Coordinates of C-alpha atoms in Angstrom, one line a residue:
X1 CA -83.6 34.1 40.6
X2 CA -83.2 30.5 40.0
X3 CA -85.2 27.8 42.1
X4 CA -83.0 24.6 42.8
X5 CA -84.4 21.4 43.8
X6 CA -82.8 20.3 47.1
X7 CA -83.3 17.2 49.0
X8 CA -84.6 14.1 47.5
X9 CA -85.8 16.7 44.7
X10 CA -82.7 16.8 43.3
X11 CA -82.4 13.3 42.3
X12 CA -82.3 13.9 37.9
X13 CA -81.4 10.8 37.0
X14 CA -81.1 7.0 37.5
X15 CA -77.5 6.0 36.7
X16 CA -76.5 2.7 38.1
X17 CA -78.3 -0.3 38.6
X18 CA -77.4 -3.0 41.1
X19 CA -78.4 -6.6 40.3
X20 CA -78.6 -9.4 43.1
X21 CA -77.5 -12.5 42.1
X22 CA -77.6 -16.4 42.8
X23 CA -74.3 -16.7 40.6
X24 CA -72.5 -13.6 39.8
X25 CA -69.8 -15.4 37.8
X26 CA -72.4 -17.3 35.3
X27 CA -74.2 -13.3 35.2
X28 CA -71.0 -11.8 34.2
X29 CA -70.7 -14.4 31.5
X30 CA -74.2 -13.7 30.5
X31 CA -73.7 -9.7 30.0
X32 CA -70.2 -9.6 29.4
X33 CA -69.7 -12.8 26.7
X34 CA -73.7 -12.7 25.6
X35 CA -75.1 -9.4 25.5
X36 CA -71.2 -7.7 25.0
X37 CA -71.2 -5.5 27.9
X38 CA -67.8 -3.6 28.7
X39 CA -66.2 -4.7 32.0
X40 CA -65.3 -1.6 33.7
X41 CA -64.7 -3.2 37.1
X42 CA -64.3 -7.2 37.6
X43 CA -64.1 -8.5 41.5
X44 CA -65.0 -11.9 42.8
X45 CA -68.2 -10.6 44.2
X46 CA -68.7 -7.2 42.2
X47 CA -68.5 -6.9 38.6
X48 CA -69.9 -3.6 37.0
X49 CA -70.2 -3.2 33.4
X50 CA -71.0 0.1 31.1
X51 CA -73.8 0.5 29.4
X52 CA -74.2 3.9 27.1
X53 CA -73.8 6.4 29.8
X54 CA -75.2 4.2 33.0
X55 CA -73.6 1.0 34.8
X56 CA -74.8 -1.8 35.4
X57 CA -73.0 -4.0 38.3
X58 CA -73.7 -7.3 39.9
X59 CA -73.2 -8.9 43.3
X60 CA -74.4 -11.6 45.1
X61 CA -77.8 -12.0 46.6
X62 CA -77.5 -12.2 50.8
X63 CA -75.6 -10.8 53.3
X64 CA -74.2 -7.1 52.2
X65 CA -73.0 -4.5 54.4
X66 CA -74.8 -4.5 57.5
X67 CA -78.2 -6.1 56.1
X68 CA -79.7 -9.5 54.2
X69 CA -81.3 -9.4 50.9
X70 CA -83.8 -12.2 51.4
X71 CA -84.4 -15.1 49.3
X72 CA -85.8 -14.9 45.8
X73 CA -88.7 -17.1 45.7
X74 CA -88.0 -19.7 43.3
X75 CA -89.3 -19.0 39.1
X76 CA -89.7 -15.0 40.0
X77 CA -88.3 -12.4 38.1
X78 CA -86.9 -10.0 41.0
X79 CA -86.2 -7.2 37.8
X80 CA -87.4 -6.1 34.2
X81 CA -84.8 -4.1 32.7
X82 CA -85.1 -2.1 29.1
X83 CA -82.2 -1.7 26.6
X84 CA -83.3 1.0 24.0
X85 CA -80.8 -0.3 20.0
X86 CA -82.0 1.5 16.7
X87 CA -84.7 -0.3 15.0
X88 CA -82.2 -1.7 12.2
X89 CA -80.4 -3.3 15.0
X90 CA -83.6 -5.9 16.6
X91 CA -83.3 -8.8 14.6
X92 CA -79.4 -8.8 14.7
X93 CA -79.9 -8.8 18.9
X94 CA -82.6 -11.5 18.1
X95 CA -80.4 -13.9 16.5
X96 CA -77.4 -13.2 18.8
X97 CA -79.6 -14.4 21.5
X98 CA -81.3 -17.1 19.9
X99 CA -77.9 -18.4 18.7
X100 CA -76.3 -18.1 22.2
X101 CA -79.3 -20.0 23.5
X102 CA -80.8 -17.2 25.4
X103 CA -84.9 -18.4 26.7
X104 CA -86.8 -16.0 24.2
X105 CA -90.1 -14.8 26.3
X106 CA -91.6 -12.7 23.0
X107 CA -89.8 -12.7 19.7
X108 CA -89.5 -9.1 18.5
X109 CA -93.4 -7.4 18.2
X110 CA -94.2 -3.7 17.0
X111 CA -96.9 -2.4 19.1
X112 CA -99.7 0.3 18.1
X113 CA -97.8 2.9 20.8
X114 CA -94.6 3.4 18.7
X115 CA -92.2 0.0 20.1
X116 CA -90.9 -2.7 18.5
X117 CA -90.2 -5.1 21.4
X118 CA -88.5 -8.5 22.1
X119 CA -88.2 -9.7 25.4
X120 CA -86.1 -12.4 27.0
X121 CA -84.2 -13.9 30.3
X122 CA -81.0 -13.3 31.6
X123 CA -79.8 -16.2 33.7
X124 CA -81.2 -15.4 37.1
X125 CA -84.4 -15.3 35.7
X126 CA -84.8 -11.4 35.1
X127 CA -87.0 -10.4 32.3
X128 CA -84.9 -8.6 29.9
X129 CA -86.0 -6.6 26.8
X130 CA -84.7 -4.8 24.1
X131 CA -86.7 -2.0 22.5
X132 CA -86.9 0.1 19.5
X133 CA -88.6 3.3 18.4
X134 CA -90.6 3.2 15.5

C-alpha cells in the first residue's frame, strides 16, 4: 500500500518565483537582454521568463490583488537567488556581466564545500549568484 503525502505535504517542488519590483521594465531588460532569459510571457506589469524547467516572473512592488506589498527599505536586498551553469561556463557569465556593467559583489571563488561561486546584483538590488559544482 502506498502512503501519499496530502495537504501542505505534498508540496515537491518550488517552480516559479515571483520578483517584486520598483521598475519591471528596466528588470525585464536586466534578465531578458543581460542574463538571456527567454520571454515566455511579456505584459506591461507581468513579464515571466523560463529558466531550465522553473519560471521566473516579475511585477511591480505595491498594490496586487486585494493586498499591498510594503516598501522596500531603501539599499536592502528583498531576495538571493542561485543559478547553478557547469563549471566551464563561470568565467564566460563573469565577463558577460562585467562587460554589461553588472555591480560584481564577489568575483568567482571555489570554496572548500565543493562551489565555485560569483555573486552579483540585478537592478533592484537583489543579490544574484551563479554557482558551479566542483
Amino acid at each position: 500500500m502506498t502512503n501519499h503525502a496530502t495537504g501542505l505535504a505534498a508540496i515537491q517542488s518550488l517552480n516559479y518565483t515571483i520578483l517584486l519590483c520598483k521598475d519591471v521594465a528596466a528588470a525585464r531588460a536586466f534578465y531578458a537582454d543581460i542574463l538571456g532569459f527567454k520571454v515566455l510571457e511579456d505584459f506591461e506589469n507581468w513579464v515571466r521568463f523560463a529558466v531550465g524547467s522553473n519560471s521566473l516572473a516579475l511585477r511591480p512592488r505595491g498594490p496586487w490583488f486585494n493586498w499591498h506589498d510594503g516598501e522596500l527599505a531603501s539599499d536592502s536586498a528583498a531576495v538571493h537567488l542561485a543559478f547553478c551553469v557547469p563549471l566551464r561556463d563561470m568565467e564566460a557569465c563573469h565577463d558577460r556581466l562585467a562587460e554589461k556593467g553588472v555591480e560584481i559583489l564577489q568575483e568567482p571563488i571555489s570554496h572548500d564545500w565543493g562551489h565555485r561561486t560569483l555573486f552579483f546584483k540585478d537592478n533592484e538590488g537583489n543579490i544574484l549568484e551563479i554557482y558551479a559544482e566542483l
